[in-house]
Short mmCIF file of C-alpha atoms and ligand atoms in Angstrom, two decimals:
data_model
loop_
_atom_site.label_atom_id
_atom_site.label_comp_id
_atom_site.label_asym_id
_atom_site.label_seq_id
_atom_site.Cartn_x
_atom_site.Cartn_y
_atom_site.Cartn_z
CA MET A 1 -75.34 -39.71 -35.43
CA GLY A 2 -77.20 -42.10 -33.15
CA PRO A 3 -77.21 -43.78 -29.74
CA LEU A 4 -74.66 -46.34 -28.54
CA SER A 5 -76.79 -49.21 -29.86
CA SER A 6 -76.65 -47.77 -33.38
CA LEU A 7 -72.85 -48.02 -33.56
CA GLN A 8 -71.16 -50.82 -35.48
CA TRP A 9 -69.71 -52.92 -32.64
CA SER A 10 -67.04 -55.54 -33.21
CA GLN A 11 -65.00 -57.88 -31.03
CA ARG A 12 -61.80 -58.51 -32.93
CA PHE A 13 -59.57 -58.59 -29.88
CA LEU A 14 -61.79 -61.12 -28.09
CA GLN A 15 -62.04 -63.27 -31.20
CA GLU A 16 -58.37 -63.33 -32.10
CA THR A 17 -56.53 -63.62 -28.79
CA PRO A 18 -56.85 -66.17 -25.98
CA GLY A 19 -58.89 -65.16 -22.93
CA ASP A 20 -59.99 -66.19 -19.49
CA ASP A 21 -62.60 -69.01 -19.11
CA GLN A 22 -64.20 -67.28 -16.18
CA THR A 23 -66.33 -64.11 -16.35
CA ASP A 24 -65.86 -61.57 -13.51
CA GLY A 25 -64.82 -63.17 -10.22
CA PRO A 26 -62.24 -62.19 -7.61
CA SER A 27 -58.84 -60.59 -8.18
CA ARG A 28 -56.55 -63.35 -9.42
CA GLN A 29 -53.73 -64.44 -11.71
CA VAL A 30 -55.00 -65.34 -15.19
CA PRO A 31 -52.15 -67.16 -16.93
CA GLY A 32 -52.27 -67.50 -20.71
CA ALA A 33 -54.98 -64.88 -21.21
CA CYS A 34 -55.06 -61.48 -22.91
CA TRP A 35 -58.40 -60.55 -21.33
CA SER A 36 -61.22 -61.48 -18.94
CA ARG A 37 -64.88 -60.82 -19.63
CA THR A 38 -65.98 -58.31 -17.01
CA THR A 39 -69.30 -56.67 -16.18
CA PRO A 40 -69.21 -52.97 -15.34
CA PHE A 41 -70.93 -52.00 -12.10
CA THR A 42 -74.29 -50.24 -12.18
CA ALA A 43 -74.00 -46.67 -10.93
CA PRO A 44 -76.72 -45.70 -8.42
CA ASP A 45 -77.24 -42.21 -9.85
CA PRO A 46 -75.41 -41.71 -13.15
CA THR A 47 -75.21 -38.10 -14.37
CA LEU A 48 -73.51 -37.00 -17.55
CA ARG A 49 -71.28 -34.02 -16.71
CA LEU A 50 -68.89 -33.51 -19.63
CA TRP A 51 -69.10 -34.55 -23.25
CA SER A 52 -66.59 -34.08 -26.05
CA ASP A 53 -68.50 -33.08 -29.18
CA SER A 54 -65.51 -33.79 -31.37
CA VAL A 55 -65.05 -37.37 -30.11
CA GLY A 56 -68.81 -37.93 -30.35
CA LEU A 57 -68.74 -36.71 -33.94
CA THR A 58 -65.81 -39.00 -34.81
CA LEU A 59 -67.76 -41.99 -33.51
CA GLY A 60 -71.11 -40.89 -34.94
CA LEU A 61 -72.50 -40.88 -31.41
CA GLU A 62 -75.08 -38.46 -30.04
CA ARG A 63 -74.83 -37.03 -26.55
CA GLY A 64 -76.52 -38.97 -23.75
CA GLU A 65 -76.85 -42.42 -22.15
CA ALA A 66 -75.30 -41.55 -18.82
CA ALA A 67 -76.20 -44.92 -17.32
CA THR A 68 -74.18 -46.93 -19.84
CA LEU A 69 -71.30 -44.46 -19.83
CA ALA A 70 -71.11 -44.68 -16.03
CA GLY A 71 -71.15 -48.51 -16.04
CA GLY A 72 -73.87 -51.02 -16.84
CA PRO A 73 -75.96 -52.28 -18.33
CA PRO A 74 -74.19 -52.75 -21.67
CA VAL A 75 -76.16 -52.22 -24.88
CA ALA A 76 -76.52 -54.83 -27.62
CA GLY A 77 -73.27 -55.41 -29.50
CA MET A 78 -70.96 -54.59 -26.61
CA ALA A 79 -68.79 -57.35 -25.15
CA CYS A 80 -67.12 -56.01 -22.03
CA TYR A 81 -63.71 -57.10 -20.86
CA ALA A 82 -60.65 -56.09 -18.86
CA GLN A 83 -57.29 -56.47 -20.53
CA ARG A 84 -54.46 -58.45 -18.95
CA TYR A 85 -50.98 -56.94 -19.06
CA GLY A 86 -47.84 -56.69 -16.98
CA GLY A 87 -45.20 -54.02 -16.62
CA HIS A 88 -42.05 -52.59 -15.16
CA GLN A 89 -42.99 -50.12 -12.44
CA PHE A 90 -40.27 -47.62 -11.44
CA GLY A 91 -37.66 -49.88 -13.03
CA ASN A 92 -38.75 -53.19 -11.50
CA TRP A 93 -40.72 -56.01 -13.09
CA ALA A 94 -44.10 -56.08 -11.34
CA GLY A 95 -45.65 -59.18 -12.95
CA GLN A 96 -49.35 -59.20 -13.84
CA LEU A 97 -51.10 -55.83 -13.56
CA GLY A 98 -53.95 -55.50 -16.05
CA ASP A 99 -57.01 -53.25 -16.25
CA GLY A 100 -57.74 -52.91 -12.57
CA ARG A 101 -60.01 -49.92 -12.98
CA ALA A 102 -60.82 -49.98 -16.68
CA ILE A 103 -63.40 -52.01 -18.57
CA THR A 104 -63.63 -52.00 -22.35
CA LEU A 105 -67.15 -51.82 -23.76
CA GLY A 106 -66.12 -53.01 -27.20
CA GLU A 107 -64.66 -51.85 -30.48
CA VAL A 108 -66.58 -49.50 -32.74
CA GLU A 109 -66.16 -49.33 -36.49
CA SER A 110 -66.52 -45.73 -37.62
CA GLU A 111 -65.76 -43.77 -40.75
CA SER A 112 -62.44 -42.73 -39.20
CA GLY A 113 -61.41 -46.26 -38.31
CA VAL A 114 -61.94 -48.65 -35.44
CA PHE A 115 -61.95 -47.32 -31.87
CA GLU A 116 -62.01 -49.05 -28.54
CA LEU A 117 -64.36 -47.47 -25.98
CA GLN A 118 -63.26 -48.00 -22.41
CA LEU A 119 -64.75 -46.97 -19.07
CA LYS A 120 -62.23 -45.92 -16.47
CA GLY A 121 -63.55 -46.39 -12.95
CA ALA A 122 -66.51 -48.72 -13.61
CA GLY A 123 -65.70 -51.21 -10.91
CA HIS A 124 -63.80 -54.32 -9.92
CA THR A 125 -62.10 -56.61 -12.44
CA PRO A 126 -59.93 -59.74 -12.02
CA TYR A 127 -56.95 -57.32 -12.24
CA SER A 128 -58.03 -54.94 -9.48
CA ARG A 129 -55.70 -56.66 -7.00
CA PHE A 130 -56.45 -55.15 -3.57
CA ALA A 131 -58.29 -52.06 -4.92
CA ASP A 132 -61.89 -51.30 -5.86
CA GLY A 133 -61.71 -50.47 -9.56
CA LYS A 134 -63.42 -47.13 -8.98
CA ALA A 135 -62.23 -43.64 -9.85
CA VAL A 136 -62.95 -40.30 -8.19
CA LEU A 137 -64.14 -37.03 -9.71
CA ARG A 138 -60.78 -35.31 -9.14
CA SER A 139 -58.73 -37.80 -11.18
CA SER A 140 -61.47 -38.21 -13.80
CA ILE A 141 -61.55 -34.46 -14.47
CA ARG A 142 -57.77 -34.47 -14.76
CA GLU A 143 -57.91 -37.29 -17.32
CA TYR A 144 -60.80 -35.79 -19.29
CA LEU A 145 -59.44 -32.24 -19.53
CA CYS A 146 -55.85 -33.23 -20.16
CA SER A 147 -56.45 -35.79 -22.88
CA GLU A 148 -58.62 -33.31 -24.78
CA ALA A 149 -56.09 -30.50 -24.21
CA MET A 150 -53.25 -32.70 -25.46
CA HIS A 151 -55.20 -33.58 -28.57
CA HIS A 152 -55.68 -29.92 -29.43
CA LEU A 153 -52.01 -29.24 -28.74
CA GLY A 154 -51.18 -31.78 -31.43
CA VAL A 155 -49.76 -34.32 -28.99
CA PRO A 156 -50.68 -37.95 -29.79
CA THR A 157 -53.07 -39.08 -27.07
CA THR A 158 -56.02 -41.24 -26.14
CA ARG A 159 -59.23 -39.20 -26.17
CA ALA A 160 -62.04 -38.66 -23.69
CA LEU A 161 -65.66 -38.94 -24.82
CA SER A 162 -67.49 -38.29 -21.58
CA LEU A 163 -67.32 -37.84 -17.85
CA THR A 164 -70.18 -39.09 -15.69
CA THR A 165 -70.56 -39.00 -11.95
CA THR A 166 -71.87 -42.24 -10.48
CA GLY A 167 -73.72 -40.93 -7.43
CA GLU A 168 -71.54 -43.14 -5.26
CA SER A 169 -68.96 -42.08 -2.69
CA VAL A 170 -65.50 -43.60 -2.83
CA MET A 171 -62.98 -43.64 0.03
CA ARG A 172 -59.48 -42.40 -0.84
CA ASP A 173 -56.28 -41.48 0.98
CA VAL A 174 -55.04 -38.83 -1.46
CA MET A 175 -51.49 -38.43 -0.18
CA TYR A 176 -51.16 -41.95 1.32
CA ASN A 177 -50.71 -40.42 4.77
CA GLY A 178 -53.64 -41.89 6.65
CA ASN A 179 -56.05 -39.03 5.90
CA LYS A 180 -58.89 -40.94 4.28
CA ALA A 181 -61.92 -39.12 2.99
CA LEU A 182 -65.01 -39.84 0.91
CA GLU A 183 -64.97 -38.44 -2.60
CA GLN A 184 -67.48 -38.46 -5.45
CA GLY A 185 -67.15 -41.43 -7.81
CA ALA A 186 -66.86 -40.76 -11.54
CA VAL A 187 -66.23 -42.59 -14.80
CA VAL A 188 -64.46 -41.34 -17.93
CA CYS A 189 -65.20 -43.06 -21.21
CA ARG A 190 -61.95 -42.96 -23.11
CA VAL A 191 -61.33 -43.74 -26.74
CA ALA A 192 -58.31 -44.98 -28.72
CA PRO A 193 -57.56 -47.38 -31.58
CA SER A 194 -56.64 -49.78 -28.76
CA PHE A 195 -55.38 -49.67 -25.21
CA LEU A 196 -52.57 -52.16 -25.90
CA ARG A 197 -49.39 -51.29 -24.02
CA PHE A 198 -45.79 -52.40 -23.96
CA GLY A 199 -46.76 -54.44 -20.90
CA SER A 200 -49.48 -56.27 -22.88
CA PHE A 201 -46.66 -58.07 -24.72
CA GLN A 202 -44.25 -58.26 -21.81
CA ILE A 203 -46.54 -60.40 -19.66
CA HIS A 204 -46.49 -63.28 -22.15
CA ALA A 205 -42.76 -63.16 -22.74
CA ALA A 206 -42.18 -63.04 -18.97
CA THR A 207 -44.27 -66.19 -18.47
CA GLY A 208 -42.72 -67.99 -21.46
CA ASP A 209 -46.07 -68.09 -23.25
CA GLU A 210 -44.87 -67.82 -26.82
CA ALA A 211 -48.16 -68.91 -28.42
CA THR A 212 -50.14 -66.14 -26.73
CA LEU A 213 -47.42 -63.59 -27.46
CA ARG A 214 -47.54 -64.54 -31.13
CA ALA A 215 -51.33 -64.43 -31.30
CA LEU A 216 -51.32 -60.96 -29.72
CA ALA A 217 -48.56 -59.66 -32.01
CA GLU A 218 -50.37 -61.00 -35.08
CA HIS A 219 -53.65 -59.45 -33.98
CA THR A 220 -51.93 -56.14 -33.29
CA VAL A 221 -50.20 -55.79 -36.65
CA ARG A 222 -53.18 -57.13 -38.62
CA HIS A 223 -55.49 -54.43 -37.31
CA HIS A 224 -53.32 -51.57 -36.15
CA PHE A 225 -50.20 -51.77 -38.32
CA PRO A 226 -51.68 -53.25 -41.51
CA THR A 227 -48.57 -52.59 -43.60
CA HIS A 228 -46.54 -54.82 -41.24
CA GLN A 229 -46.26 -58.53 -40.45
CA VAL A 230 -44.45 -60.52 -37.76
CA GLN A 231 -43.77 -63.76 -39.66
CA ASP A 232 -40.04 -63.19 -39.99
CA ASP A 233 -37.23 -61.13 -38.45
CA ASP A 234 -37.43 -58.38 -41.06
CA GLY A 235 -41.13 -57.99 -40.34
CA VAL A 236 -40.71 -57.81 -36.57
CA ILE A 237 -37.88 -55.27 -36.91
CA ALA A 238 -39.87 -53.04 -39.27
CA TRP A 239 -42.89 -53.09 -36.95
CA ALA A 240 -40.75 -52.43 -33.88
CA GLU A 241 -39.13 -49.47 -35.67
CA HIS A 242 -42.59 -48.08 -36.36
CA VAL A 243 -43.42 -48.33 -32.64
CA ALA A 244 -40.05 -46.77 -31.71
CA GLU A 245 -40.66 -43.87 -34.10
CA SER A 246 -44.11 -43.05 -32.78
CA THR A 247 -42.87 -43.28 -29.19
CA ALA A 248 -40.04 -40.86 -29.98
CA LEU A 249 -42.46 -38.46 -31.65
CA MET A 250 -44.84 -38.53 -28.68
CA ILE A 251 -42.08 -37.79 -26.18
CA SER A 252 -40.64 -34.98 -28.30
CA HIS A 253 -44.10 -33.38 -28.20
CA TRP A 254 -44.18 -33.75 -24.40
CA MET A 255 -40.87 -31.91 -24.23
CA ARG A 256 -42.15 -29.17 -26.53
CA VAL A 257 -45.23 -28.37 -24.47
CA GLY A 258 -43.72 -28.99 -21.02
CA PHE A 259 -45.77 -32.08 -20.15
CA VAL A 260 -44.49 -34.49 -17.50
CA HIS A 261 -46.28 -37.85 -17.54
CA GLY A 262 -45.27 -38.76 -14.02
CA VAL A 263 -45.65 -42.57 -14.23
CA MET A 264 -43.82 -43.80 -17.33
CA ASN A 265 -44.07 -47.44 -16.29
CA THR A 266 -44.07 -49.86 -19.22
CA ASP A 267 -47.74 -50.64 -18.57
CA ASN A 268 -48.44 -46.96 -19.25
CA MET A 269 -46.73 -46.92 -22.68
CA SER A 270 -49.18 -47.25 -25.56
CA ILE A 271 -48.17 -49.46 -28.48
CA HIS A 272 -49.53 -46.66 -30.73
CA GLY A 273 -47.28 -43.96 -29.29
CA LEU A 274 -50.27 -42.25 -27.66
CA THR A 275 -50.10 -40.51 -24.32
CA ILE A 276 -52.06 -42.85 -22.07
CA ASP A 277 -53.10 -43.13 -18.41
CA TYR A 278 -53.32 -39.62 -17.07
CA GLY A 279 -52.49 -39.96 -13.39
CA PRO A 280 -50.09 -37.76 -11.42
CA TYR A 281 -48.99 -35.84 -14.52
CA GLY A 282 -48.10 -32.18 -14.45
CA TRP A 283 -47.01 -29.23 -16.56
CA LEU A 284 -43.75 -27.40 -16.08
CA GLU A 285 -44.47 -23.94 -14.82
CA ASP A 286 -41.07 -22.91 -13.47
CA TYR A 287 -38.65 -24.36 -16.05
CA ASN A 288 -36.91 -27.07 -14.04
CA PRO A 289 -35.87 -30.20 -15.96
CA GLY A 290 -35.54 -32.04 -12.63
CA TRP A 291 -39.20 -31.56 -11.72
CA THR A 292 -41.65 -34.41 -11.32
CA PRO A 293 -45.25 -33.94 -10.23
CA ASN A 294 -45.47 -37.45 -8.75
CA THR A 295 -44.73 -37.44 -5.02
CA THR A 296 -44.33 -41.23 -5.09
CA ASP A 297 -41.28 -40.55 -7.28
CA ALA A 298 -39.99 -37.59 -5.26
CA SER A 299 -36.82 -39.24 -3.97
CA HIS A 300 -35.46 -40.74 -7.22
CA ARG A 301 -37.28 -38.48 -9.67
CA ARG A 302 -37.01 -41.25 -12.24
CA TYR A 303 -39.81 -39.73 -14.32
CA ARG A 304 -38.69 -36.08 -14.15
CA TYR A 305 -39.28 -33.86 -17.19
CA GLY A 306 -35.69 -33.87 -18.46
CA GLN A 307 -35.33 -37.63 -18.26
CA GLN A 308 -38.44 -38.59 -20.26
CA PRO A 309 -36.56 -39.22 -23.54
CA GLN A 310 -34.14 -41.63 -21.80
CA ILE A 311 -36.98 -43.41 -20.01
CA GLY A 312 -38.71 -43.81 -23.37
CA ALA A 313 -35.61 -45.68 -24.58
CA TRP A 314 -35.44 -47.79 -21.42
CA ASN A 315 -39.10 -48.75 -21.75
CA LEU A 316 -38.68 -49.52 -25.42
CA ALA A 317 -35.74 -51.80 -24.57
CA ARG A 318 -37.96 -53.77 -22.16
CA TRP A 319 -40.62 -54.10 -24.86
CA LEU A 320 -38.03 -55.21 -27.43
CA GLU A 321 -36.87 -57.90 -25.01
CA SER A 322 -40.40 -59.22 -24.97
CA LEU A 323 -40.21 -59.72 -28.75
CA ILE A 324 -37.18 -62.03 -28.51
CA PRO A 325 -39.32 -65.19 -28.77
CA LEU A 326 -40.57 -63.97 -32.16
CA MET A 327 -37.05 -63.59 -33.57
CA ASN A 328 -34.54 -66.02 -35.10
CA ALA A 329 -31.71 -63.51 -34.65
CA PRO A 330 -32.85 -61.47 -31.61
CA GLU A 331 -29.63 -59.45 -31.50
CA ARG A 332 -31.04 -57.49 -34.42
CA LEU A 333 -33.55 -55.87 -32.06
CA GLU A 334 -30.79 -53.57 -30.80
CA SER A 335 -30.90 -51.59 -33.99
CA VAL A 336 -34.42 -50.48 -33.06
CA LEU A 337 -33.05 -48.60 -30.07
CA ASP A 338 -30.61 -46.77 -32.35
CA ARG A 339 -33.53 -45.87 -34.55
CA TYR A 340 -35.37 -44.44 -31.53
CA GLY A 341 -32.37 -42.26 -30.72
CA GLU A 342 -31.99 -40.99 -34.28
CA VAL A 343 -35.66 -40.21 -34.70
CA PHE A 344 -35.87 -38.51 -31.32
CA ASN A 345 -32.90 -36.29 -32.18
CA THR A 346 -34.38 -35.34 -35.52
CA HIS A 347 -37.69 -34.37 -33.90
CA HIS A 348 -35.86 -32.64 -31.09
CA ASN A 349 -33.87 -30.47 -33.48
CA SER A 350 -36.91 -29.54 -35.52
CA MET A 351 -38.75 -28.77 -32.31
CA TRP A 352 -36.05 -26.23 -31.43
CA VAL A 353 -36.10 -24.80 -34.94
CA GLU A 354 -39.82 -24.15 -34.46
CA LYS A 355 -39.75 -23.01 -30.83
CA LEU A 356 -36.98 -20.50 -31.52
CA GLY A 357 -38.09 -19.56 -35.04
CA LEU A 358 -34.69 -20.55 -36.51
CA HIS A 359 -36.04 -21.35 -40.01
CA GLN A 360 -33.64 -24.32 -40.16
CA TRP A 361 -31.15 -26.16 -37.99
CA ALA A 362 -27.58 -24.87 -38.38
CA GLU A 363 -24.10 -25.31 -36.97
CA GLY A 364 -23.93 -23.84 -33.45
CA ASP A 365 -27.62 -24.20 -32.67
CA GLU A 366 -26.92 -26.98 -30.19
CA GLU A 367 -24.97 -24.46 -28.10
CA LEU A 368 -27.68 -21.82 -28.43
CA VAL A 369 -30.19 -24.31 -27.03
CA GLN A 370 -27.86 -25.39 -24.23
CA GLU A 371 -27.27 -21.80 -23.19
CA LEU A 372 -30.99 -21.16 -23.16
CA ASN A 373 -31.49 -24.25 -21.04
CA SER A 374 -29.10 -22.87 -18.48
CA VAL A 375 -30.27 -19.25 -18.50
CA LEU A 376 -33.86 -20.45 -18.08
CA GLN A 377 -32.81 -22.05 -14.81
CA ASN A 378 -31.04 -19.01 -13.30
CA ILE A 379 -34.20 -17.88 -11.58
CA GLU A 380 -37.69 -19.38 -11.54
CA THR A 381 -39.03 -18.72 -15.02
CA ASP A 382 -42.35 -19.81 -16.47
CA MET A 383 -41.75 -22.04 -19.48
CA THR A 384 -45.03 -21.46 -21.32
CA ILE A 385 -45.03 -17.70 -20.81
CA PHE A 386 -41.37 -17.30 -21.76
CA PHE A 387 -41.69 -19.13 -25.09
CA ARG A 388 -44.94 -17.40 -25.94
CA LEU A 389 -43.53 -13.94 -25.22
CA LEU A 390 -40.48 -14.78 -27.29
CA CYS A 391 -42.78 -15.17 -30.34
CA ASP A 392 -43.50 -11.43 -30.18
CA VAL A 393 -40.33 -9.71 -28.99
CA SER A 394 -39.25 -6.72 -31.02
CA GLY A 395 -35.59 -7.01 -30.12
CA PRO A 396 -33.10 -8.56 -27.70
CA ASN A 397 -34.35 -6.91 -24.53
CA VAL A 398 -35.03 -8.81 -21.32
CA GLN A 399 -37.86 -6.40 -20.40
CA GLU A 400 -39.98 -7.97 -23.10
CA ILE A 401 -39.91 -11.40 -21.47
CA SER A 402 -39.78 -10.37 -17.82
CA PHE A 403 -43.44 -11.27 -17.24
CA ALA A 404 -42.24 -14.91 -17.25
CA PHE A 405 -40.12 -14.43 -14.11
CA TYR A 406 -41.34 -15.56 -10.70
CA GLU A 407 -38.56 -13.66 -8.90
CA GLU A 408 -36.58 -10.39 -8.97
CA SER A 409 -34.58 -10.50 -12.18
CA ASP A 410 -31.89 -7.89 -11.42
CA GLY A 411 -29.07 -10.42 -11.15
CA VAL A 412 -29.90 -12.29 -14.33
CA GLU A 413 -30.70 -9.53 -16.79
CA ALA A 414 -27.22 -9.36 -18.25
CA ALA A 415 -27.18 -13.11 -18.92
CA TRP A 416 -30.61 -12.89 -20.53
CA ASN A 417 -29.68 -9.96 -22.73
CA GLN A 418 -26.60 -11.84 -23.80
CA TRP A 419 -28.62 -14.89 -24.82
CA LEU A 420 -31.33 -12.83 -26.49
CA THR A 421 -28.69 -10.93 -28.45
CA ARG A 422 -27.11 -14.15 -29.62
CA TRP A 423 -30.51 -15.53 -30.66
CA TRP A 424 -31.53 -12.29 -32.34
CA GLY A 425 -28.30 -12.37 -34.36
CA ARG A 426 -28.83 -16.03 -35.24
CA VAL A 427 -32.29 -15.26 -36.69
CA GLU A 428 -31.00 -12.00 -38.21
CA GLY A 429 -33.74 -10.04 -36.45
CA ASN A 430 -36.34 -12.04 -38.33
CA PRO A 431 -37.49 -15.08 -36.34
CA ASP A 432 -40.06 -17.33 -38.00
CA ARG A 433 -42.88 -16.05 -35.82
CA THR A 434 -45.57 -18.16 -37.48
CA ALA A 435 -43.66 -21.36 -36.72
CA MET A 436 -43.01 -20.13 -33.18
CA ARG A 437 -46.68 -19.43 -32.48
CA ALA A 438 -47.59 -22.90 -33.74
CA ALA A 439 -44.99 -24.61 -31.54
CA ASN A 440 -45.27 -22.56 -28.35
CA PRO A 441 -48.78 -22.84 -26.91
CA LYS A 442 -50.22 -19.87 -25.09
CA TYR A 443 -52.57 -21.95 -22.94
CA VAL A 444 -51.86 -25.32 -21.34
CA LEU A 445 -53.63 -27.14 -18.52
CA ARG A 446 -51.59 -25.68 -15.71
CA ASN A 447 -51.75 -27.71 -12.52
CA TRP A 448 -53.67 -25.00 -10.67
CA MET A 449 -56.12 -24.54 -13.54
CA ALA A 450 -57.14 -28.20 -13.31
CA GLN A 451 -57.42 -27.79 -9.54
CA LEU A 452 -59.77 -24.78 -9.88
CA ALA A 453 -61.96 -26.85 -12.20
CA ILE A 454 -61.96 -29.72 -9.68
CA ASP A 455 -62.77 -27.48 -6.70
CA ALA A 456 -65.79 -26.04 -8.52
CA ALA A 457 -66.98 -29.42 -9.84
CA GLU A 458 -66.78 -30.99 -6.40
CA SER A 459 -69.42 -28.50 -5.32
CA GLY A 460 -71.54 -29.21 -8.39
CA ASP A 461 -70.35 -26.40 -10.68
CA TYR A 462 -68.94 -27.71 -13.97
CA SER A 463 -68.63 -24.27 -15.59
CA VAL A 464 -64.87 -24.06 -14.97
CA CYS A 465 -64.37 -27.49 -16.57
CA GLU A 466 -66.38 -26.31 -19.56
CA ALA A 467 -64.53 -23.00 -19.77
CA LEU A 468 -61.17 -24.79 -19.71
CA GLU A 469 -62.27 -27.34 -22.28
CA LYS A 470 -63.18 -24.46 -24.58
CA LEU A 471 -60.03 -22.43 -23.86
CA LEU A 472 -57.79 -25.43 -24.44
CA SER A 473 -59.45 -26.37 -27.69
CA ASP A 474 -57.46 -23.48 -29.22
CA PRO A 475 -54.19 -23.47 -27.27
CA TYR A 476 -52.17 -21.64 -29.92
CA GLY A 477 -54.80 -18.96 -30.53
CA GLU A 478 -54.33 -15.55 -28.90
CA GLN A 479 -57.79 -15.49 -27.24
CA PRO A 480 -57.04 -12.00 -25.81
CA GLU A 481 -60.21 -11.98 -23.69
CA GLN A 482 -58.85 -15.01 -21.77
CA GLU A 483 -55.38 -13.62 -21.03
CA ASP A 484 -56.07 -11.95 -17.72
CA GLU A 485 -57.42 -15.11 -16.26
CA TRP A 486 -55.38 -17.90 -17.85
CA PHE A 487 -52.19 -16.54 -19.44
CA GLN A 488 -50.81 -16.31 -15.96
CA LYS A 489 -48.05 -17.72 -13.85
CA ARG A 490 -48.78 -20.11 -11.01
CA PRO A 491 -50.50 -18.15 -8.24
CA GLU A 492 -48.97 -18.18 -4.76
CA TRP A 493 -51.76 -20.38 -3.29
CA ALA A 494 -50.88 -23.16 -5.71
CA LYS A 495 -47.19 -23.37 -4.87
CA ASN A 496 -47.50 -26.05 -2.23
CA ARG A 497 -51.09 -27.14 -2.65
CA VAL A 498 -51.91 -30.87 -2.96
CA GLY A 499 -53.19 -31.40 -6.50
CA CYS A 500 -51.02 -28.61 -7.92
CA SER A 501 -47.41 -29.19 -6.94
CA MET A 502 -47.92 -32.55 -5.29
CA LEU A 503 -49.81 -35.42 -6.83
CA SER A 504 -50.09 -39.11 -6.16
CA CYS A 505 -51.33 -42.14 -8.08
CA SER A 506 -54.41 -42.20 -5.84
CA SER A 507 -57.40 -41.99 -8.08
P1 AMP B 1 -51.21 -46.90 -12.98
O1 AMP B 1 -49.75 -47.08 -13.16
O2 AMP B 1 -51.60 -45.85 -12.00
O3 AMP B 1 -51.92 -46.72 -14.29
O4 AMP B 1 -51.81 -48.26 -12.35
C1 AMP B 1 -51.07 -49.41 -12.11
C2 AMP B 1 -52.00 -50.58 -11.90
O5 AMP B 1 -52.83 -50.40 -10.75
C3 AMP B 1 -52.93 -50.87 -13.07
O6 AMP B 1 -53.02 -52.25 -13.23
C4 AMP B 1 -54.23 -50.27 -12.60
O7 AMP B 1 -55.33 -50.87 -13.23
C5 AMP B 1 -54.20 -50.57 -11.10
N1 AMP B 1 -55.06 -49.65 -10.35
C6 AMP B 1 -54.83 -48.35 -10.09
N2 AMP B 1 -55.85 -47.80 -9.40
C7 AMP B 1 -56.77 -48.77 -9.21
C8 AMP B 1 -58.06 -48.83 -8.58
N3 AMP B 1 -58.64 -47.77 -8.01
N4 AMP B 1 -58.70 -50.03 -8.58
C9 AMP B 1 -58.14 -51.11 -9.15
N5 AMP B 1 -56.94 -51.11 -9.76
C10 AMP B 1 -56.26 -49.96 -9.80
MG1 MG B 2 -51.86 -47.57 -15.92
#
């Protein structure tokens, strides 16, 4: 364990892919580049607020160095840059996007592999377009707490090492309705094998830059998919299948825990199948497959909970199109989409086996799941509480799960008892409770829980953040002493509160 300067820094991405000639500079198009060297801003009053011991341990890094983790100056070995990528946003090609509010410090070689350390909110980059490259405390807490919570839930995700406040105020219009206000600036240092996205590849295909696309693909497989190569069609297909499989696995985990990403644009899809870019995400409380937390998406609800698996396929198709220049027989890429579908279905079925304690998938289970899906929507019912109570029921009796209901349940009790009886018969009165407790978390980062942590932190009290970080490090544990406070349905105040039921991309 040592300070940042003691880490083994490397610059493989900068060495192996083409970049921008210019360092820093104004927002601009940077054709032909995968990155631009960028200097993080220097925070006026950097203060370290949150620190993940487990990420620190993985990197061999001791707690501290607020100034560097809130921006500049970089320590020896670091070579800071912003990545260039493009993407489809809400179904439309948006051209060059890039790291507008993220600056990579460098890559670190650790005992557990190589990790990229990236500051989110450390100032302007050539990809900031019309914005400032800063981030506010509210969105930084949401990213920090959720990425750590997801990790402990067993959902593939980027990690968060630290959260620092910068001492600077940042102007934001949270709901894009003309109500601007100053908020505290903050920076999260996030960590992943890389922050390469589907859009990192798309931008070069879209501009017909085959040489850069090839250099990027070769770099990516050499370091991150070392059993693969992209020299021939078989190689590209095998690599693409690997990416499809990890994407399918990630989304099946989202469905299991009730996570809604909120902005599944192709620039927000990690090439590693990691959950990335925590913005207006949310957690299903009332089980409603049509729900999206993102108010920007309220009219089409493209990124609603129930549609995430299909959007995963759509995004993958756009990424596969970007690989066409690498293929002699590009029509073969279609098979990768079939693979995505197959793998998703396999994970989906085993997810239901675990969530319902079925021991194994059998004839008729599809119907059992469909019926549950419909009975869950009869009245507002809390997803997390329902599945967790189901782990412990002693028989098919609706009273045992009624704590999950937000409304009077008189009219739906018969339907529930009917479903519970069918399920109880299916598991022969002996559900696999161990599997159920490992698949149905008791504690997730409910939207209002994150908001309570934010409200306290905005007035200088980080104890709620710390309490939630601890609680959510053991989401499947019973933690009986925490039940009264956190194993609870959404409180009334949170129903229509900005930050709980309504979120925007403003950060
Ligand atoms: P998102 O889909 O929210 O991850 O962001 C889409 C694009 O907008 C990315 O290129 C971001 O880097 C950029 N962006 C979002 N917020 C900011 C900001 N505050 N400053 C600069 N760029 C931003
Ligand atoms: Mg993004």
